[in-house]
XYZ file of C-alpha atoms in Angstrom:
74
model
C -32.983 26.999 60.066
C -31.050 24.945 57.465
C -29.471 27.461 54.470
C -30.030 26.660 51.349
C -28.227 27.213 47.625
C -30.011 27.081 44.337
C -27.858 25.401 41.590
C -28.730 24.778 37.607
C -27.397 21.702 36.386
C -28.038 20.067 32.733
C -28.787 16.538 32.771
C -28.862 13.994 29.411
C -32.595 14.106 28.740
C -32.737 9.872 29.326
C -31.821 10.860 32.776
C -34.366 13.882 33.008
C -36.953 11.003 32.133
C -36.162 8.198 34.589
C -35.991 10.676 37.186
C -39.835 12.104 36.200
C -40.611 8.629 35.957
C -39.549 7.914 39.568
C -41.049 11.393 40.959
C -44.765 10.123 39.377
C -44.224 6.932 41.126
C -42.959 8.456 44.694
C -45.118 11.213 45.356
C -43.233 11.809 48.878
C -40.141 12.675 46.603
C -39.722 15.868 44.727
C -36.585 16.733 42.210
C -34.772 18.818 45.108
C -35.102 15.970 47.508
C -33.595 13.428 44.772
C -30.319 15.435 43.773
C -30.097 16.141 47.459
C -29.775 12.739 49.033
C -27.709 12.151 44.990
C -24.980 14.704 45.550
C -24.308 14.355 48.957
C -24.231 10.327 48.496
C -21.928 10.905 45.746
C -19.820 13.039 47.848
C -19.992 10.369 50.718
C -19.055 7.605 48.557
C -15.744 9.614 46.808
C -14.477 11.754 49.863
C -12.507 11.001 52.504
C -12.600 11.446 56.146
C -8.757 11.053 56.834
C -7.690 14.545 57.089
C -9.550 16.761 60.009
C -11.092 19.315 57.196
C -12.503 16.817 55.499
C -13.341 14.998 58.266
C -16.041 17.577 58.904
C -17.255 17.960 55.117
C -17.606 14.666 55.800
C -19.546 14.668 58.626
C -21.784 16.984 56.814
C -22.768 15.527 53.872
C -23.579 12.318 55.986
C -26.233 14.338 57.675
C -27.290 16.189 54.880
C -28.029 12.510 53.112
C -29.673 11.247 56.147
C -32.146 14.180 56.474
C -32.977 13.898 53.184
C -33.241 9.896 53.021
C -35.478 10.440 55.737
C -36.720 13.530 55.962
C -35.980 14.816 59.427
C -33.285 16.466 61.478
C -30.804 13.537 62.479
């Protein structure tokens, strides 16, 4: 069973639109699954793998973004 944390984030409003825009539009996507596969792609795309700690936070937010992208265990 995958754990799970509850955050509350404020967003500008023009964002808060596109993204209701693209949930009405991709009904297999709901606002969890898009700041999911967001965050950890963000976190993919600024972090590092050099050092072994981060090598594993790493490592996890590729899978986290994966299981979301696709919506299965990888």
């Amino acid at each position: 069973m995958q754990a799970t944390v509850s955050i509350l984030a404020e967003i500008p409003e023009e964002l808060h639109e596109s993204l209701q825009s693209y949930l009405e539009t991709h009904p297999d996507w709901d606002q969890d699954r898009v700041f999911c596969a967001a965050l950890s792609l963000f976190l993919l795309q600024n972090g590092t793998s050099a050092a072994p700690d981060s090598s594993r936070s790493y490592r996890r937010a590729a899978r986290v973004y994966l299981d979301t992208l696709f919506k299965h265990a990888v």
